[in-house]
mmCIF file of N, CA and C in Angstrom:
data_model
loop_
_atom_site.group_PDB
_atom_site.id
_atom_site.type_symbol
_atom_site.label_atom_id
_atom_site.label_comp_id
_atom_site.label_asym_id
_atom_site.label_seq_id
_atom_site.Cartn_x
_atom_site.Cartn_y
_atom_site.Cartn_z
ATOM 1 N N MET A 1 18.612 -11.553 -0.890
ATOM 2 C CA MET A 1 18.764 -10.304 -1.623
ATOM 3 C C MET A 1 19.830 -9.469 -0.922
ATOM 4 N N ALA A 2 20.878 -9.156 -1.628
ATOM 5 C CA ALA A 2 21.982 -8.427 -1.032
ATOM 6 C C ALA A 2 21.742 -6.921 -1.012
ATOM 7 N N ASP A 3 20.907 -6.448 -1.908
ATOM 8 C CA ASP A 3 20.696 -5.011 -2.027
ATOM 9 C C ASP A 3 19.446 -4.577 -1.267
ATOM 10 N N ASP A 4 19.515 -3.383 -0.739
ATOM 11 C CA ASP A 4 18.379 -2.783 -0.048
ATOM 12 C C ASP A 4 17.297 -2.470 -1.082
ATOM 13 N N PRO A 5 16.099 -3.052 -0.940
ATOM 14 C CA PRO A 5 15.064 -2.820 -1.955
ATOM 15 C C PRO A 5 14.648 -1.361 -2.075
ATOM 16 N N TYR A 6 14.737 -0.607 -0.992
ATOM 17 C CA TYR A 6 14.411 0.820 -1.070
ATOM 18 C C TYR A 6 15.427 1.538 -1.968
ATOM 19 N N ARG A 7 16.684 1.194 -1.792
ATOM 20 C CA ARG A 7 17.736 1.815 -2.597
ATOM 21 C C ARG A 7 17.615 1.388 -4.065
ATOM 22 N N VAL A 8 17.320 0.107 -4.298
ATOM 23 C CA VAL A 8 17.173 -0.399 -5.667
ATOM 24 C C VAL A 8 16.090 0.372 -6.414
ATOM 25 N N LEU A 9 14.964 0.615 -5.741
ATOM 26 C CA LEU A 9 13.860 1.326 -6.392
ATOM 27 C C LEU A 9 13.979 2.843 -6.278
ATOM 28 N N GLY A 10 14.916 3.318 -5.452
ATOM 29 C CA GLY A 10 15.115 4.755 -5.311
ATOM 30 C C GLY A 10 14.006 5.441 -4.548
ATOM 31 N N VAL A 11 13.472 4.760 -3.533
ATOM 32 C CA VAL A 11 12.403 5.343 -2.711
ATOM 33 C C VAL A 11 12.828 5.354 -1.244
ATOM 34 N N ALA A 12 12.169 6.198 -0.474
ATOM 35 C CA ALA A 12 12.441 6.295 0.956
ATOM 36 C C ALA A 12 11.732 5.158 1.696
ATOM 37 N N PRO A 13 12.231 4.787 2.875
ATOM 38 C CA PRO A 13 11.568 3.743 3.660
ATOM 39 C C PRO A 13 10.123 4.065 4.031
ATOM 40 N N ASP A 14 9.767 5.323 4.027
ATOM 41 C CA ASP A 14 8.383 5.682 4.351
ATOM 42 C C ASP A 14 7.546 5.922 3.090
ATOM 43 N N ALA A 15 8.034 5.456 1.943
ATOM 44 C CA ALA A 15 7.315 5.650 0.678
ATOM 45 C C ALA A 15 5.966 4.944 0.711
ATOM 46 N N SER A 16 4.994 5.555 0.077
ATOM 47 C CA SER A 16 3.667 4.960 -0.010
ATOM 48 C C SER A 16 3.680 3.823 -1.029
ATOM 49 N N ASP A 17 2.632 3.016 -0.991
ATOM 50 C CA ASP A 17 2.511 1.936 -1.969
ATOM 51 C C ASP A 17 2.508 2.491 -3.395
ATOM 52 N N GLY A 18 1.844 3.618 -3.581
ATOM 53 C CA GLY A 18 1.792 4.253 -4.901
ATOM 54 C C GLY A 18 3.160 4.710 -5.383
ATOM 55 N N GLU A 19 3.940 5.296 -4.476
ATOM 56 C CA GLU A 19 5.288 5.738 -4.841
ATOM 57 C C GLU A 19 6.171 4.549 -5.218
ATOM 58 N N ILE A 20 6.030 3.468 -4.477
ATOM 59 C CA ILE A 20 6.812 2.268 -4.765
ATOM 60 C C ILE A 20 6.429 1.710 -6.131
ATOM 61 N N LYS A 21 5.145 1.644 -6.399
ATOM 62 C CA LYS A 21 4.677 1.113 -7.674
ATOM 63 C C LYS A 21 5.144 1.983 -8.841
ATOM 64 N N ARG A 22 5.062 3.295 -8.690
ATOM 65 C CA ARG A 22 5.510 4.198 -9.763
ATOM 66 C C ARG A 22 7.005 4.041 -10.027
ATOM 67 N N ALA A 23 7.794 3.961 -8.959
ATOM 68 C CA ALA A 23 9.242 3.796 -9.120
ATOM 69 C C ALA A 23 9.552 2.465 -9.803
ATOM 70 N N TYR A 24 8.848 1.423 -9.389
ATOM 71 C CA TYR A 24 9.058 0.106 -9.994
ATOM 72 C C TYR A 24 8.745 0.143 -11.488
ATOM 73 N N ARG A 25 7.593 0.676 -11.841
ATOM 74 C CA ARG A 25 7.189 0.700 -13.258
ATOM 75 C C ARG A 25 8.171 1.485 -14.115
ATOM 76 N N LYS A 26 8.626 2.615 -13.603
ATOM 77 C CA LYS A 26 9.576 3.441 -14.350
ATOM 78 C C LYS A 26 10.877 2.676 -14.600
ATOM 79 N N LEU A 27 11.416 2.065 -13.545
ATOM 80 C CA LEU A 27 12.676 1.342 -13.675
ATOM 81 C C LEU A 27 12.520 0.058 -14.490
ATOM 82 N N ALA A 28 11.400 -0.630 -14.310
ATOM 83 C CA ALA A 28 11.169 -1.871 -15.064
ATOM 84 C C ALA A 28 11.115 -1.580 -16.559
ATOM 85 N N ARG A 29 10.467 -0.497 -16.930
ATOM 86 C CA ARG A 29 10.433 -0.115 -18.354
ATOM 87 C C ARG A 29 11.832 0.217 -18.861
ATOM 88 N N GLN A 30 12.573 0.952 -18.057
ATOM 89 C CA GLN A 30 13.908 1.387 -18.464
ATOM 90 C C GLN A 30 14.860 0.210 -18.680
ATOM 91 N N TYR A 31 14.786 -0.804 -17.810
ATOM 92 C CA TYR A 31 15.743 -1.907 -17.855
ATOM 93 C C TYR A 31 15.170 -3.206 -18.425
ATOM 94 N N HIS A 32 13.969 -3.158 -18.968
ATOM 95 C CA HIS A 32 13.331 -4.370 -19.481
ATOM 96 C C HIS A 32 14.210 -5.007 -20.567
ATOM 97 N N PRO A 33 14.409 -6.333 -20.498
ATOM 98 C CA PRO A 33 15.266 -7.015 -21.483
ATOM 99 C C PRO A 33 14.807 -6.830 -22.933
ATOM 100 N N ASP A 34 13.511 -6.692 -23.166
ATOM 101 C CA ASP A 34 13.036 -6.486 -24.541
ATOM 102 C C ASP A 34 13.499 -5.145 -25.104
ATOM 103 N N LEU A 35 13.712 -4.174 -24.224
ATOM 104 C CA LEU A 35 14.173 -2.860 -24.668
ATOM 105 C C LEU A 35 15.694 -2.748 -24.662
ATOM 106 N N ASN A 36 16.354 -3.751 -24.078
ATOM 107 C CA ASN A 36 17.813 -3.770 -23.980
ATOM 108 C C ASN A 36 18.344 -5.136 -24.404
ATOM 109 N N PRO A 37 18.054 -5.561 -25.629
ATOM 110 C CA PRO A 37 18.466 -6.904 -26.037
ATOM 111 C C PRO A 37 19.986 -7.087 -25.980
ATOM 112 N N GLY A 38 20.389 -8.197 -25.368
ATOM 113 C CA GLY A 38 21.812 -8.515 -25.279
ATOM 114 C C GLY A 38 22.563 -7.770 -24.194
ATOM 115 N N ASP A 39 21.914 -6.904 -23.460
ATOM 116 C CA ASP A 39 22.572 -6.135 -22.404
ATOM 117 C C ASP A 39 22.417 -6.880 -21.080
ATOM 118 N N GLU A 40 23.459 -7.600 -20.690
ATOM 119 C CA GLU A 40 23.400 -8.415 -19.475
ATOM 120 C C GLU A 40 23.289 -7.571 -18.210
ATOM 121 N N LYS A 41 23.896 -6.393 -18.209
ATOM 122 C CA LYS A 41 23.785 -5.509 -17.043
ATOM 123 C C LYS A 41 22.340 -5.056 -16.854
ATOM 124 N N ALA A 42 21.678 -4.705 -17.954
ATOM 125 C CA ALA A 42 20.275 -4.278 -17.872
ATOM 126 C C ALA A 42 19.409 -5.439 -17.393
ATOM 127 N N GLU A 43 19.702 -6.632 -17.874
ATOM 128 C CA GLU A 43 18.928 -7.803 -17.445
ATOM 129 C C GLU A 43 19.109 -8.066 -15.955
ATOM 130 N N GLY A 44 20.338 -7.951 -15.468
ATOM 131 C CA GLY A 44 20.602 -8.120 -14.039
ATOM 132 C C GLY A 44 19.903 -7.063 -13.208
ATOM 133 N N ARG A 45 19.943 -5.845 -13.679
ATOM 134 C CA ARG A 45 19.275 -4.740 -12.978
ATOM 135 C C ARG A 45 17.768 -4.967 -12.961
ATOM 136 N N PHE A 46 17.210 -5.455 -14.074
ATOM 137 C CA PHE A 46 15.785 -5.746 -14.154
ATOM 138 C C PHE A 46 15.397 -6.797 -13.113
ATOM 139 N N LYS A 47 16.224 -7.796 -12.948
ATOM 140 C CA LYS A 47 15.950 -8.838 -11.947
ATOM 141 C C LYS A 47 15.996 -8.252 -10.532
ATOM 142 N N GLN A 48 16.965 -7.380 -10.258
ATOM 143 C CA GLN A 48 17.050 -6.705 -8.951
ATOM 144 C C GLN A 48 15.791 -5.887 -8.686
ATOM 145 N N ILE A 49 15.349 -5.171 -9.694
ATOM 146 C CA ILE A 49 14.167 -4.315 -9.563
ATOM 147 C C ILE A 49 12.939 -5.157 -9.251
ATOM 148 N N ASN A 50 12.787 -6.270 -9.951
ATOM 149 C CA ASN A 50 11.643 -7.153 -9.703
ATOM 150 C C ASN A 50 11.679 -7.745 -8.302
ATOM 151 N N GLU A 51 12.860 -8.155 -7.866
ATOM 152 C CA GLU A 51 12.978 -8.722 -6.522
ATOM 153 C C GLU A 51 12.683 -7.661 -5.459
ATOM 154 N N ALA A 52 13.197 -6.461 -5.654
ATOM 155 C CA ALA A 52 12.942 -5.374 -4.704
ATOM 156 C C ALA A 52 11.453 -5.077 -4.620
ATOM 157 N N TYR A 53 10.805 -5.038 -5.767
ATOM 158 C CA TYR A 53 9.366 -4.755 -5.774
ATOM 159 C C TYR A 53 8.583 -5.882 -5.106
ATOM 160 N N SER A 54 9.017 -7.114 -5.306
ATOM 161 C CA SER A 54 8.291 -8.224 -4.676
ATOM 162 C C SER A 54 8.370 -8.139 -3.154
ATOM 163 N N VAL A 55 9.464 -7.617 -2.631
ATOM 164 C CA VAL A 55 9.597 -7.436 -1.179
ATOM 165 C C VAL A 55 8.726 -6.285 -0.707
ATOM 166 N N LEU A 56 8.825 -5.147 -1.370
ATOM 167 C CA LEU A 56 8.150 -3.942 -0.892
ATOM 168 C C LEU A 56 6.663 -3.893 -1.217
ATOM 169 N N SER A 57 6.218 -4.658 -2.184
ATOM 170 C CA SER A 57 4.801 -4.627 -2.537
ATOM 171 C C SER A 57 3.968 -5.564 -1.669
ATOM 172 N N ASP A 58 4.622 -6.437 -0.918
ATOM 173 C CA ASP A 58 3.927 -7.349 -0.009
ATOM 174 C C ASP A 58 4.068 -6.804 1.415
ATOM 175 N N ASP A 59 2.952 -6.487 2.051
ATOM 176 C CA ASP A 59 3.003 -5.849 3.374
ATOM 177 C C ASP A 59 3.811 -6.646 4.386
ATOM 178 N N GLU A 60 3.618 -7.947 4.426
ATOM 179 C CA GLU A 60 4.320 -8.779 5.415
ATOM 180 C C GLU A 60 5.827 -8.817 5.133
ATOM 181 N N SER A 61 6.207 -8.995 3.873
ATOM 182 C CA SER A 61 7.629 -9.010 3.518
ATOM 183 C C SER A 61 8.275 -7.666 3.829
ATOM 184 N N ARG A 62 7.563 -6.593 3.546
ATOM 185 C CA ARG A 62 8.097 -5.256 3.805
ATOM 186 C C ARG A 62 8.316 -5.048 5.303
ATOM 187 N N LYS A 63 7.354 -5.468 6.129
ATOM 188 C CA LYS A 63 7.517 -5.343 7.584
ATOM 189 C C LYS A 63 8.718 -6.145 8.066
ATOM 190 N N GLU A 64 8.868 -7.351 7.525
ATOM 191 C CA GLU A 64 10.004 -8.182 7.929
ATOM 192 C C GLU A 64 11.320 -7.558 7.486
ATOM 193 N N PHE A 65 11.367 -7.003 6.270
ATOM 194 C CA PHE A 65 12.591 -6.344 5.824
ATOM 195 C C PHE A 65 12.891 -5.138 6.701
ATOM 196 N N ASP A 66 11.863 -4.346 6.996
ATOM 197 C CA ASP A 66 12.070 -3.167 7.831
ATOM 198 C C ASP A 66 12.598 -3.549 9.207
ATOM 199 N N ARG A 67 12.172 -4.677 9.714
ATOM 200 C CA ARG A 67 12.592 -5.093 11.051
ATOM 201 C C ARG A 67 13.948 -5.798 11.058
ATOM 202 N N TYR A 68 14.190 -6.666 10.072
ATOM 203 C CA TYR A 68 15.386 -7.514 10.097
ATOM 204 C C TYR A 68 16.417 -7.201 9.019
ATOM 205 N N GLY A 69 16.137 -6.256 8.160
ATOM 206 C CA GLY A 69 17.091 -5.907 7.114
ATOM 207 C C GLY A 69 17.349 -7.060 6.174
ATOM 208 N N GLU A 70 18.592 -7.246 5.790
ATOM 209 C CA GLU A 70 18.923 -8.273 4.802
ATOM 210 C C GLU A 70 18.635 -9.691 5.288
ATOM 211 N N ASN A 71 18.391 -9.858 6.568
ATOM 212 C CA ASN A 71 18.052 -11.179 7.120
ATOM 213 C C ASN A 71 16.549 -11.423 7.172
ATOM 214 N N TRP A 72 15.777 -10.621 6.451
ATOM 215 C CA TRP A 72 14.320 -10.684 6.541
ATOM 216 C C TRP A 72 13.759 -12.047 6.167
ATOM 217 N N LYS A 73 14.440 -12.786 5.300
ATOM 218 C CA LYS A 73 13.929 -14.099 4.891
ATOM 219 C C LYS A 73 14.001 -15.114 6.032
ATOM 220 N N GLN A 74 14.812 -14.834 7.021
ATOM 221 C CA GLN A 74 14.922 -15.714 8.175
ATOM 222 C C GLN A 74 14.120 -15.195 9.369
ATOM 223 N N ALA A 75 13.175 -14.315 9.138
ATOM 224 C CA ALA A 75 12.403 -13.690 10.219
ATOM 225 C C ALA A 75 11.748 -14.719 11.125
ATOM 226 N N ASP A 76 11.161 -15.748 10.542
ATOM 227 C CA ASP A 76 10.504 -16.773 11.367
ATOM 228 C C ASP A 76 11.499 -17.460 12.290
ATOM 229 N N GLN A 77 12.668 -17.779 11.771
ATOM 230 C CA GLN A 77 13.692 -18.438 12.583
ATOM 231 C C GLN A 77 14.203 -17.508 13.680
ATOM 232 N N ILE A 78 14.415 -16.259 13.351
ATOM 233 C CA ILE A 78 14.897 -15.282 14.329
ATOM 234 C C ILE A 78 13.889 -15.130 15.457
ATOM 235 N N GLU A 79 12.618 -14.991 15.094
ATOM 236 C CA GLU A 79 11.578 -14.820 16.108
ATOM 237 C C GLU A 79 11.429 -16.074 16.967
ATOM 238 N N ALA A 80 11.582 -17.241 16.375
ATOM 239 C CA ALA A 80 11.503 -18.496 17.142
ATOM 240 C C ALA A 80 12.654 -18.561 18.150
ATOM 241 N N GLN A 81 13.836 -18.158 17.731
ATOM 242 C CA GLN A 81 14.982 -18.149 18.649
ATOM 243 C C GLN A 81 14.758 -17.154 19.783
ATOM 244 N N GLN A 82 14.228 -15.993 19.444
ATOM 245 C CA GLN A 82 13.988 -14.982 20.475
ATOM 246 C C GLN A 82 12.977 -15.480 21.502
ATOM 247 N N ARG A 83 11.959 -16.188 21.047
ATOM 248 C CA ARG A 83 10.962 -16.748 21.969
ATOM 249 C C ARG A 83 11.584 -17.808 22.867
ATOM 250 N N ARG A 84 12.467 -18.617 22.304
ATOM 251 C CA ARG A 84 13.125 -19.676 23.076
ATOM 252 C C ARG A 84 13.998 -19.108 24.187
ATOM 253 N N TYR A 85 14.670 -18.009 23.907
ATOM 254 C CA TYR A 85 15.608 -17.466 24.871
ATOM 255 C C TYR A 85 15.059 -16.340 25.729
ATOM 256 N N SER A 86 13.764 -16.065 25.619
ATOM 257 C CA SER A 86 13.221 -14.995 26.465
ATOM 258 C C SER A 86 12.360 -15.543 27.570
#
């Protein structure tokens, strides 16, 4: 994911789970493909919103993103390397 999920959803890094969910629902409704037929930009934005929410709605993924930023998907590898070299 190239985009910061907090920025995609328009919430602060210290946002509560409720704030994240509300922001997601609002944006998902706005950009839903059924409400924007044929609009490829809206469809792309909808996919970004869903991916951002999947990161921020999962506690473990959110912690990894907060710690490693855009490299959060490689958190296990990063931590394994750090253990090897410490």
